[in-house]
Coordinates of C-alpha atoms and ligand atoms in Angstrom, one line a residue:
M1 CA 0.0 0.0 0.0
K2 CA 1.3 3.5 -0.9
L3 CA 2.1 5.5 2.2
P4 CA -0.1 8.5 2.5
Y5 CA 1.2 12.1 2.9
A6 CA 1.8 13.3 6.4
E7 CA 2.9 16.7 7.6
P8 CA 6.7 17.0 7.4
Y9 CA 6.9 18.8 10.8
K10 CA 5.8 18.3 14.3
I11 CA 4.2 20.8 16.7
K12 CA 6.3 22.7 19.2
V13 CA 4.0 25.5 20.3
V14 CA 0.2 25.5 20.4
E15 CA -2.4 28.3 20.7
K16 CA -5.5 27.7 22.7
L17 CA -8.9 27.9 20.9
Y18 CA -12.1 28.6 22.8
R19 CA -15.0 26.3 22.0
S20 CA -18.0 28.5 22.3
T21 CA -21.6 27.4 22.5
Q22 CA -24.2 28.0 19.8
K23 CA -26.1 30.3 22.2
E24 CA -23.0 32.5 22.7
R25 CA -22.3 32.7 19.0
T26 CA -25.9 33.7 18.2
Q27 CA -25.5 36.7 20.5
W28 CA -22.1 37.6 19.3
L29 CA -23.2 37.5 15.7
K30 CA -26.1 39.8 16.5
D31 CA -23.7 42.2 18.3
A32 CA -21.5 42.1 15.2
N33 CA -24.4 43.2 13.0
Y34 CA -24.3 39.9 11.2
N35 CA -20.9 40.7 9.7
L36 CA -18.1 38.2 10.3
F37 CA -15.5 40.9 9.8
N38 CA -16.8 42.4 13.1
L39 CA -16.2 39.4 15.2
K40 CA -13.3 39.2 17.7
S41 CA -10.9 36.4 16.9
E42 CA -11.6 34.7 20.3
Q43 CA -15.2 34.3 19.1
V44 CA -14.1 32.2 16.2
F45 CA -13.3 28.5 16.6
I46 CA -11.8 27.7 13.2
D47 CA -10.9 30.8 11.2
C48 CA -11.0 30.3 7.4
L49 CA -11.5 34.0 6.6
T50 CA -8.2 34.1 4.7
D51 CA -4.8 32.3 4.3
S52 CA -3.1 35.7 4.1
G53 CA -0.6 36.2 6.9
T54 CA -2.4 33.7 9.1
G55 CA 0.0 30.8 8.8
A56 CA 2.5 29.3 11.4
M57 CA 6.2 30.1 11.2
S58 CA 8.8 27.3 11.8
D59 CA 11.3 27.1 14.6
Q60 CA 14.0 28.1 12.0
Q61 CA 12.0 31.2 11.2
W62 CA 11.6 32.1 14.8
A63 CA 15.3 31.6 15.4
E64 CA 16.0 34.0 12.5
M65 CA 13.8 36.6 14.2
M66 CA 16.3 36.6 17.1
I67 CA 19.2 37.4 14.9
G68 CA 17.5 40.0 12.7
D69 CA 19.6 43.0 11.9
E70 CA 17.7 46.2 12.5
S71 CA 20.2 48.6 10.9
Y72 CA 18.6 51.3 8.8
A73 CA 20.9 50.8 5.9
G74 CA 22.8 47.7 4.7
S75 CA 21.1 45.3 7.1
R76 CA 22.5 41.7 7.2
S77 CA 18.9 40.4 7.1
F78 CA 18.3 42.4 3.9
E79 CA 21.3 40.8 2.3
K80 CA 20.1 37.3 3.3
L81 CA 16.7 37.9 1.8
K82 CA 18.1 39.4 -1.4
K83 CA 20.3 36.4 -1.9
T84 CA 17.4 34.0 -1.4
V85 CA 15.1 36.0 -3.7
K86 CA 17.8 36.0 -6.4
R87 CA 18.3 32.2 -6.1
I88 CA 14.5 31.4 -6.1
T89 CA 13.4 33.9 -8.8
G90 CA 16.6 34.4 -10.8
Y91 CA 15.8 38.2 -11.1
K92 CA 18.6 40.6 -10.8
Y93 CA 17.0 43.4 -8.7
F94 CA 15.0 43.3 -5.6
L95 CA 13.0 45.8 -3.4
P96 CA 11.3 44.8 -0.1
T97 CA 7.9 46.3 0.6
H98 CA 5.5 45.9 3.6
Q99 CA 3.0 43.6 1.7
G100 CA 1.8 42.7 -1.7
R101 CA -0.3 45.7 -2.5
A102 CA 2.6 47.9 -1.6
A103 CA 4.7 46.2 -4.1
E104 CA 2.0 46.9 -6.7
N105 CA 1.8 50.5 -5.6
V106 CA 5.6 51.0 -6.0
L107 CA 5.9 49.1 -9.3
F108 CA 2.8 50.5 -10.9
S109 CA 3.8 54.0 -9.9
A110 CA 6.8 53.5 -12.2
L111 CA 4.9 51.7 -15.0
V112 CA 1.2 52.5 -15.2
K113 CA -0.2 55.8 -16.7
E114 CA -3.7 57.2 -17.2
G115 CA -5.4 55.4 -20.1
D116 CA -3.1 52.4 -20.1
I117 CA -4.3 48.8 -20.5
V118 CA -3.0 46.0 -18.4
P119 CA -4.2 42.6 -19.6
G120 CA -4.0 39.5 -17.3
N121 CA -5.9 36.5 -15.9
S122 CA -8.6 37.7 -13.4
H123 CA -6.5 40.4 -11.7
F124 CA -6.6 40.2 -7.9
D125 CA -8.8 43.0 -6.4
T126 CA -5.8 45.1 -5.0
T127 CA -4.0 44.7 -8.3
K128 CA -7.1 45.9 -10.2
G129 CA -7.5 48.6 -7.6
H130 CA -4.0 49.9 -8.2
I131 CA -4.5 49.9 -12.0
E132 CA -7.9 51.6 -11.9
F133 CA -6.7 54.1 -9.3
R134 CA -4.3 55.3 -12.0
K135 CA -7.2 55.6 -14.4
A136 CA -5.9 52.6 -16.4
H137 CA -7.9 49.5 -17.3
A138 CA -7.4 45.9 -16.3
V139 CA -8.5 43.5 -19.1
D140 CA -9.4 39.9 -18.0
C141 CA -8.1 37.4 -20.5
T142 CA -8.8 34.2 -18.5
I143 CA -10.1 31.1 -20.4
D144 CA -13.9 30.7 -20.3
E145 CA -13.7 27.3 -18.6
A146 CA -12.6 29.2 -15.4
F147 CA -16.1 30.5 -15.0
D148 CA -17.9 27.2 -15.3
T149 CA -17.9 25.2 -12.1
S150 CA -19.3 22.1 -13.8
I151 CA -16.3 21.7 -16.2
Y152 CA -13.0 20.0 -15.1
H153 CA -9.9 21.8 -16.3
P154 CA -6.5 21.2 -14.6
F155 CA -5.4 24.8 -15.2
K156 CA -8.3 27.1 -14.8
G157 CA -6.0 30.0 -14.2
N158 CA -4.8 29.9 -17.9
V159 CA -4.9 32.8 -20.2
D160 CA -6.9 32.7 -23.4
L161 CA -4.2 33.5 -26.0
N162 CA -6.8 34.8 -28.5
K163 CA -8.2 37.3 -26.0
L164 CA -4.7 38.4 -25.1
E165 CA -3.6 38.8 -28.7
K166 CA -6.7 40.8 -29.4
V167 CA -5.7 43.3 -26.7
F168 CA -2.2 43.5 -28.2
K169 CA -3.6 44.0 -31.7
E170 CA -6.2 46.6 -30.9
N171 CA -4.1 48.9 -28.8
P172 CA -0.9 50.7 -29.4
K173 CA 2.1 49.1 -27.7
E174 CA 2.8 52.3 -25.7
K175 CA -0.6 51.9 -24.0
I176 CA 0.2 48.4 -22.6
P177 CA 3.0 48.8 -20.0
F178 CA 3.0 45.1 -19.2
T179 CA 0.9 41.9 -19.0
I180 CA 0.3 40.5 -15.5
L181 CA 0.0 36.8 -14.9
T182 CA -1.4 35.8 -11.4
I183 CA -0.1 32.5 -10.1
T184 CA -2.1 30.9 -8.8
C185 CA -5.1 32.8 -9.9
N186 CA -6.8 33.9 -6.7
S187 CA -9.9 35.4 -8.2
A188 CA -10.6 32.2 -10.1
G189 CA -10.4 30.2 -6.9
G190 CA -6.7 29.5 -6.4
Q191 CA -6.6 27.8 -9.9
P192 CA -3.1 27.3 -11.4
V193 CA -1.6 28.4 -14.7
S194 CA 0.2 25.7 -16.7
M195 CA 3.9 26.0 -17.8
E196 CA 2.7 25.5 -21.4
N197 CA 0.4 28.4 -21.1
T198 CA 3.0 30.6 -19.3
K199 CA 5.4 29.8 -22.2
A200 CA 2.8 30.8 -24.8
V201 CA 2.0 34.0 -23.0
S202 CA 5.6 34.8 -22.7
E203 CA 6.2 34.2 -26.4
L204 CA 3.2 36.3 -27.3
C205 CA 4.4 39.1 -25.1
K206 CA 7.9 39.0 -26.7
K207 CA 6.3 39.1 -30.2
Y208 CA 4.5 42.3 -29.3
H209 CA 7.4 43.7 -27.2
I210 CA 5.2 43.8 -24.0
P211 CA 6.9 43.0 -20.7
L212 CA 5.5 40.2 -18.6
Y213 CA 5.2 40.4 -14.8
F214 CA 3.9 37.8 -12.3
D215 CA 1.7 38.5 -9.4
S216 CA 3.4 35.7 -7.5
A217 CA 1.6 35.4 -4.1
R218 CA 1.1 31.7 -4.5
F219 CA 3.8 30.8 -7.0
A220 CA 5.0 27.8 -5.0
E221 CA 1.5 26.3 -5.0
N222 CA 1.3 26.9 -8.7
A223 CA 4.6 25.1 -9.2
Y224 CA 3.3 22.2 -7.2
F225 CA 0.2 21.9 -9.5
I226 CA 2.5 21.9 -12.5
K227 CA 4.6 19.1 -11.1
K228 CA 1.5 17.0 -10.3
R229 CA -0.6 17.7 -13.5
E230 CA 1.7 18.7 -16.4
K231 CA 3.7 16.2 -18.4
G232 CA 7.4 16.5 -18.3
Y233 CA 7.5 18.1 -14.8
E234 CA 7.0 15.0 -12.6
N235 CA 10.7 14.7 -11.8
K236 CA 11.5 18.4 -11.5
S237 CA 11.9 20.0 -8.1
I238 CA 9.5 22.8 -7.1
K239 CA 12.5 25.2 -7.0
E240 CA 13.4 24.2 -10.6
I241 CA 9.8 24.7 -11.8
A242 CA 9.5 28.1 -10.0
L243 CA 12.7 29.3 -11.6
E244 CA 11.6 28.2 -15.0
I245 CA 8.3 30.1 -14.6
F246 CA 10.1 33.3 -13.5
Q247 CA 12.6 33.2 -16.3
L248 CA 9.7 33.4 -18.8
G249 CA 8.9 36.9 -17.5
D250 CA 10.6 40.2 -16.7
G251 CA 9.7 40.6 -13.0
M252 CA 7.2 40.0 -10.2
T253 CA 5.3 41.4 -7.3
M254 CA 4.9 39.2 -4.2
S255 CA 2.7 39.1 -1.2
A256 CA 4.9 37.3 1.2
K257 CA 1.9 36.7 3.5
K258 CA 1.0 33.8 1.2
D259 CA 3.9 31.6 -0.1
G260 CA 6.5 33.6 1.9
L261 CA 5.2 31.8 5.0
V262 CA 5.4 35.0 7.1
N263 CA 2.7 37.1 8.7
M264 CA 3.6 40.4 7.0
G265 CA 5.8 41.3 4.1
G266 CA 6.2 41.6 0.3
F267 CA 8.7 42.5 -2.4
I268 CA 9.4 43.3 -6.1
A269 CA 12.0 41.5 -8.1
L270 CA 12.8 42.3 -11.7
N271 CA 15.5 42.4 -14.4
D272 CA 15.1 45.8 -16.0
E273 CA 17.6 48.3 -14.5
K274 CA 15.7 51.3 -15.7
V275 CA 12.4 50.2 -14.1
Y276 CA 14.3 49.2 -10.9
K277 CA 15.8 52.7 -10.7
E278 CA 12.4 54.3 -11.1
A279 CA 10.7 52.0 -8.7
T280 CA 13.5 52.7 -6.1
V281 CA 12.4 56.3 -5.9
F282 CA 8.8 55.3 -5.2
N283 CA 9.9 52.6 -2.7
I284 CA 11.8 55.2 -0.7
M285 CA 8.9 57.6 -0.8
F286 CA 6.1 55.1 0.1
E287 CA 7.8 52.2 1.9
G288 CA 11.2 53.1 3.4
F289 CA 14.8 53.0 2.5
I290 CA 15.7 50.3 -0.1
T291 CA 17.3 47.9 2.4
Y292 CA 14.1 47.6 4.5
G293 CA 11.1 48.9 2.5
G294 CA 8.6 48.7 5.3
M295 CA 9.9 45.5 6.8
N296 CA 11.7 44.9 10.1
G297 CA 15.2 43.2 9.7
R298 CA 13.9 40.2 11.7
D299 CA 10.9 39.9 9.3
M300 CA 13.2 39.9 6.3
G301 CA 15.2 37.1 7.9
A302 CA 12.1 35.0 8.6
L303 CA 11.0 35.6 5.0
A304 CA 14.3 34.4 3.6
I305 CA 13.8 31.1 5.5
G306 CA 10.1 31.0 4.6
L307 CA 10.7 31.2 0.9
D308 CA 12.9 28.2 1.1
E309 CA 10.5 26.2 3.2
A310 CA 7.5 27.1 1.0
T311 CA 9.3 25.7 -2.1
E312 CA 9.8 22.3 -0.6
F313 CA 7.7 19.5 -2.1
D314 CA 6.8 17.8 1.2
Y315 CA 5.5 21.0 2.7
L316 CA 3.5 21.8 -0.4
E317 CA 2.1 18.3 -0.6
S318 CA 0.8 18.5 3.0
R319 CA -0.6 22.0 2.4
I320 CA -2.4 21.4 -0.8
E321 CA -3.5 17.9 0.1
Q322 CA -5.1 19.2 3.3
V323 CA -7.2 21.6 1.3
A324 CA -8.2 18.8 -1.1
Y325 CA -8.9 16.6 1.9
L326 CA -11.5 19.0 3.1
G327 CA -12.9 19.4 -0.4
Q328 CA -13.2 15.6 -0.9
R329 CA -14.9 15.1 2.5
L330 CA -17.5 17.7 1.5
A331 CA -17.9 16.2 -2.0
D332 CA -18.4 12.7 -0.4
F333 CA -21.2 14.2 1.7
G334 CA -22.8 15.5 -1.4
V335 CA -22.1 19.1 -0.4
P336 CA -21.8 21.4 -3.5
V337 CA -18.2 22.6 -3.9
Q338 CA -16.2 24.0 -6.8
Q339 CA -13.9 21.5 -8.5
P340 CA -11.1 21.0 -9.1
F341 CA -10.1 22.1 -5.6
G342 CA -7.9 25.2 -5.5
G343 CA -4.6 25.4 -3.8
H344 CA -5.5 27.5 -0.8
A345 CA -9.3 27.4 -0.4
I346 CA -12.5 25.5 -0.9
F347 CA -15.5 27.3 -2.4
L348 CA -19.1 26.3 -1.4
D349 CA -21.7 26.8 -4.1
A350 CA -24.4 28.7 -2.2
N351 CA -26.9 28.6 -5.1
K352 CA -27.1 24.9 -4.8
F353 CA -26.7 24.9 -1.0
V354 CA -29.5 27.3 0.1
P355 CA -31.8 27.5 -3.0
T356 CA -34.8 28.4 -0.8
I357 CA -33.3 31.8 0.0
P358 CA -34.0 34.4 -2.7
K359 CA -30.9 35.9 -4.2
E360 CA -32.1 39.3 -3.2
E361 CA -31.7 38.1 0.4
F362 CA -28.0 37.3 0.1
R363 CA -27.8 33.5 -0.1
A364 CA -24.0 33.1 0.3
W365 CA -24.0 35.7 3.1
S366 CA -26.7 33.7 4.9
L367 CA -24.8 30.4 4.5
A368 CA -21.7 32.0 6.0
M369 CA -23.8 33.2 9.0
E370 CA -25.2 29.7 9.4
L371 CA -21.8 28.1 9.3
Y372 CA -20.6 30.4 12.1
I373 CA -23.7 29.7 14.3
V374 CA -23.5 26.0 13.8
G375 CA -19.7 25.5 14.1
G376 CA -18.0 28.7 15.1
I377 CA -16.3 28.6 11.6
R378 CA -15.6 31.8 9.9
G379 CA -15.6 31.8 6.1
V380 CA -16.1 34.7 3.7
E381 CA -18.9 35.6 1.3
I382 CA -17.8 35.8 -2.4
G383 CA -21.2 36.8 -3.7
T384 CA -23.7 39.7 -4.0
I385 CA -22.4 41.7 -1.0
L386 CA -18.8 41.5 -2.3
A387 CA -19.9 42.3 -5.9
D388 CA -21.1 45.7 -4.6
R389 CA -23.7 47.9 -6.4
D390 CA -23.4 49.1 -10.0
P391 CA -21.6 52.4 -9.9
E392 CA -24.2 54.1 -12.2
T393 CA -27.6 52.5 -11.4
R394 CA -26.7 51.8 -7.7
E395 CA -28.6 48.5 -8.1
N396 CA -27.2 45.4 -6.5
R397 CA -25.0 43.3 -8.9
F398 CA -26.0 39.7 -8.7
P399 CA -23.0 37.5 -9.8
E400 CA -23.9 34.3 -11.5
L401 CA -22.0 32.3 -8.9
E402 CA -22.4 32.8 -5.2
F403 CA -19.7 31.3 -3.0
V404 CA -18.6 31.0 0.6
R405 CA -14.9 30.7 0.6
L406 CA -13.1 28.7 3.2
A407 CA -9.4 29.6 3.0
I408 CA -7.1 27.3 4.9
P409 CA -4.2 28.9 6.8
R410 CA -0.7 27.3 6.3
R411 CA 0.6 24.8 8.9
T412 CA -2.1 25.9 11.3
Y413 CA -5.0 23.4 11.6
T414 CA -5.1 19.6 11.6
N415 CA -7.3 17.3 9.5
H416 CA -9.5 16.9 12.6
H417 CA -10.4 20.6 12.1
M418 CA -11.1 19.8 8.5
D419 CA -13.4 16.9 9.6
Y420 CA -15.2 19.3 12.0
I421 CA -15.8 21.8 9.2
A422 CA -17.0 19.1 6.9
V423 CA -19.5 17.7 9.4
A424 CA -20.8 21.1 10.3
L425 CA -21.5 21.7 6.6
K426 CA -23.0 18.3 6.1
N427 CA -25.5 19.0 8.9
I428 CA -26.5 22.4 7.4
F429 CA -26.8 20.8 3.9
N430 CA -29.0 17.9 5.2
T431 CA -31.5 20.4 6.6
R432 CA -31.3 22.8 3.6
E433 CA -35.0 22.5 2.8
E434 CA -35.9 23.9 6.2
A435 CA -36.7 27.6 6.5
R436 CA -33.6 29.6 6.6
H437 CA -33.1 33.3 7.1
G438 CA -32.3 35.7 4.4
Y439 CA -30.7 39.1 5.3
R440 CA -31.3 42.7 4.5
I441 CA -28.8 45.6 4.6
I442 CA -29.3 48.2 7.2
D443 CA -26.1 50.2 6.6
E444 CA -23.4 50.1 3.9
A445 CA -20.4 52.0 2.6
P446 CA -20.5 53.4 -1.0
I447 CA -17.6 51.1 -2.1
M448 CA -16.0 47.9 -0.6
R449 CA -19.1 47.5 1.5
H450 CA -18.5 43.9 2.6
F451 CA -15.9 44.9 5.3
T452 CA -18.3 47.2 7.2
V453 CA -21.9 46.4 6.1
K454 CA -24.5 46.1 8.8
M455 CA -27.2 43.5 8.2
E456 CA -30.3 42.2 9.9
K457 CA -32.2 38.9 9.7
I458 CA -35.4 38.8 7.8
Ligands
LIG1 C1 -2.9 38.8 -1.3 C2 -2.7 39.1 -2.7 C3 -2.3 40.3 -3.2 C4 -2.1 41.5 -2.2 O1 -1.2 41.2 -1.2 P1 -1.3 41.9 0.3 O2 -0.1 41.3 1.0 O3 -2.6 41.4 0.9 O4 -1.3 43.3 0.2 C5 -2.0 40.5 -4.5 N1 -2.2 39.5 -5.4 C6 -2.7 38.3 -5.0 C7 -2.9 37.2 -6.0 C8 -2.9 38.0 -3.7 O5 -3.4 36.8 -3.3

């Protein structure tokens, strides 16, 4: 019998979780105006709000924290991180930033102008935000299969080359500062991009003389999927695959809170000296001097170790297989989930889950409430509340798909926690025909309303 995967680490420090009662949670949720962002973390038993900055560091990373060099300029920790980034990405130049969106802010300040067009595969919301803030446009060129949950495709993060070439053909080269490829594609549900597709995108970009940048938050998870699903990569190491991806482009932005295995941090790495010089000015202005860029010395040290740990196969196997374990348990119970399972999260299909609630009463939001009441589990709505109102008509926008996302923090929970989540959802699913509450909005912000919206039960 083939040995199953097991975590390639053991636990040295634990953090206590409070197991609240359903009665307590009902009251807390009411006090939080039925918005999970308003809960205190002690009120949550299993927190699947995000996998960003919520993972556990290793003893090696904590040891590095103690020897962090906090010098303003020329810190040893900076040099350590710079060397690691060079080895893992192959890029010549490197700038630390305090997190991923800061890397976007710095790089895009150097590259994006009003009226520009930045094509890519379902840009992440902060990426799109930083493009649109500069009065430029993000054009989504993801393959159509990504938006159909009933279709199996091993690389749903892939770019449709025809859509991309159309953008290149219909716009002057000067209007397209770069193409951005998000690996894995967060907005499409943590779906990977294949090496074949990355190569094709790279060639197309070269043909039209457009630089290619990677939004690399989950680049190691993407490399893992390539190793598992793409012919010719079975025997390559994750580090070899990652380097091969990066060499197809000109640079990258990174949210180190994901595959950097740290709680805060980010960076830019790139080859073009001119762009580096321009970005340096913005980095000093927005983030800090170039040898810390918004990070502590100790945090740069921990990130240097984290990047190496995150690109080890055994770690990635246990991480991604844990997410798939939860997905499979749910699928076995008949609970509707998006497939194939993404690298960092499971998506519950609320349209199939709670069909008795009208969409005007916020189905996915209601399911997220129910999951918290029943199990003390915090997910996040990716549905009508998140989709916001149409900026012109001010009507609610109803997306075709309504999800509750359960993001799994790295190295943080055990498979018993996954079992607990699966059973809580099974119990909700088995009673789905019973009357459930819809919700109505009592107060909302004009934009990004999901963080602060106040709701009430109908
Ligand atoms: C998280 C994330 C970002 C933004 O990074 P922050 O560290 O949260 O600022 C950008 N792109 C992708 C794909 C991400 O997942």
